[in-house]
XYZ file of C-alpha atoms in Angstrom:
107
model
C 200.000 56.039 144.418
C 202.583 53.300 144.602
C 205.040 53.229 141.689
C 204.103 50.710 138.998
C 206.884 48.298 138.126
C 206.449 45.877 135.256
C 208.669 42.926 134.371
C 206.410 40.954 132.024
C 208.300 42.081 128.929
C 211.653 40.927 130.204
C 210.176 37.734 131.613
C 208.468 36.754 128.354
C 210.745 38.301 125.740
C 213.927 39.478 127.432
C 216.256 37.144 125.543
C 214.291 37.068 122.284
C 213.363 40.754 121.929
C 215.174 42.798 124.576
C 214.352 46.170 122.985
C 210.609 45.395 122.921
C 210.851 44.188 126.535
C 212.551 47.464 127.471
C 209.836 49.558 125.802
C 207.111 47.508 127.488
C 208.561 47.476 130.992
C 210.455 50.766 131.174
C 208.578 53.109 128.853
C 204.964 51.944 128.598
C 204.622 50.869 132.215
C 207.628 52.547 133.818
C 207.129 56.049 132.429
C 203.633 56.233 130.928
C 201.732 54.370 133.653
C 203.569 56.280 136.381
C 202.806 59.683 134.855
C 200.634 61.584 137.342
C 198.852 63.814 134.795
C 195.990 61.297 134.628
C 194.488 59.653 137.694
C 195.320 55.929 137.863
C 191.645 54.863 137.883
C 190.958 56.956 134.775
C 194.070 55.543 133.072
C 192.762 52.024 133.767
C 189.367 52.891 132.259
C 190.975 54.448 129.182
C 193.088 51.333 128.678
C 190.100 48.978 128.919
C 188.202 51.143 126.418
C 191.180 51.260 124.035
C 191.564 47.479 124.121
C 187.807 47.002 123.691
C 187.666 49.372 120.728
C 190.582 47.518 119.118
C 188.798 44.193 119.560
C 191.497 42.843 121.866
C 189.858 40.369 124.223
C 192.816 38.241 125.225
C 194.742 37.978 128.486
C 195.921 41.586 128.202
C 192.330 42.786 128.497
C 191.756 40.555 131.508
C 194.929 41.950 133.105
C 193.668 45.494 132.584
C 190.162 44.657 133.838
C 191.726 43.278 137.029
C 193.883 46.395 137.210
C 190.769 48.576 136.836
C 188.957 46.687 139.586
C 191.985 47.023 141.858
C 192.070 50.765 141.091
C 188.512 51.096 142.368
C 186.337 50.698 139.280
C 183.103 49.156 140.549
C 181.011 46.527 138.805
C 178.321 49.143 138.195
C 180.882 51.516 136.647
C 182.466 48.890 134.384
C 179.013 47.769 133.219
C 178.111 51.365 132.310
C 181.488 51.913 130.604
C 181.199 48.767 128.483
C 177.569 49.488 127.594
C 178.354 53.070 126.582
C 181.344 52.050 124.473
C 179.514 49.168 122.798
C 177.315 51.685 120.969
C 180.430 53.263 119.440
C 182.848 50.364 118.950
C 180.472 47.461 118.256
C 177.949 45.376 120.109
C 179.881 42.081 119.686
C 182.921 43.704 121.291
C 180.704 44.688 124.196
C 179.568 41.095 124.609
C 183.142 39.852 124.540
C 184.292 42.344 127.169
C 181.250 41.682 129.360
C 182.031 37.960 129.384
C 185.517 38.696 130.680
C 184.423 41.460 133.082
C 181.890 39.122 134.688
C 184.724 36.726 135.535
C 186.789 39.519 137.076
C 184.020 41.101 139.142
C 182.589 37.706 140.221
C 185.879 36.859 141.979
């Protein structure tokens, strides 16, 4: 797998919160996302599920849905993942994630 490089933290917060930007770009994405102990596709699925369970349905979820699709998660798989998780984390959260996933997989 190609090494993941992230610059969003420095781009958005580099001057305002350089330490947070460092943790985001270098640790979360630089070290954690490049760790090979978990397959990239599985890591993408875990991240979508974590965001869904937290009720986060903003642009970060859309970014990670796109990332999951790029990693090979199919529309059928994401539909089954969201449906399964909705029983555990809340039906309204499922609806919210489905609305965003439809946009991503309709592209």
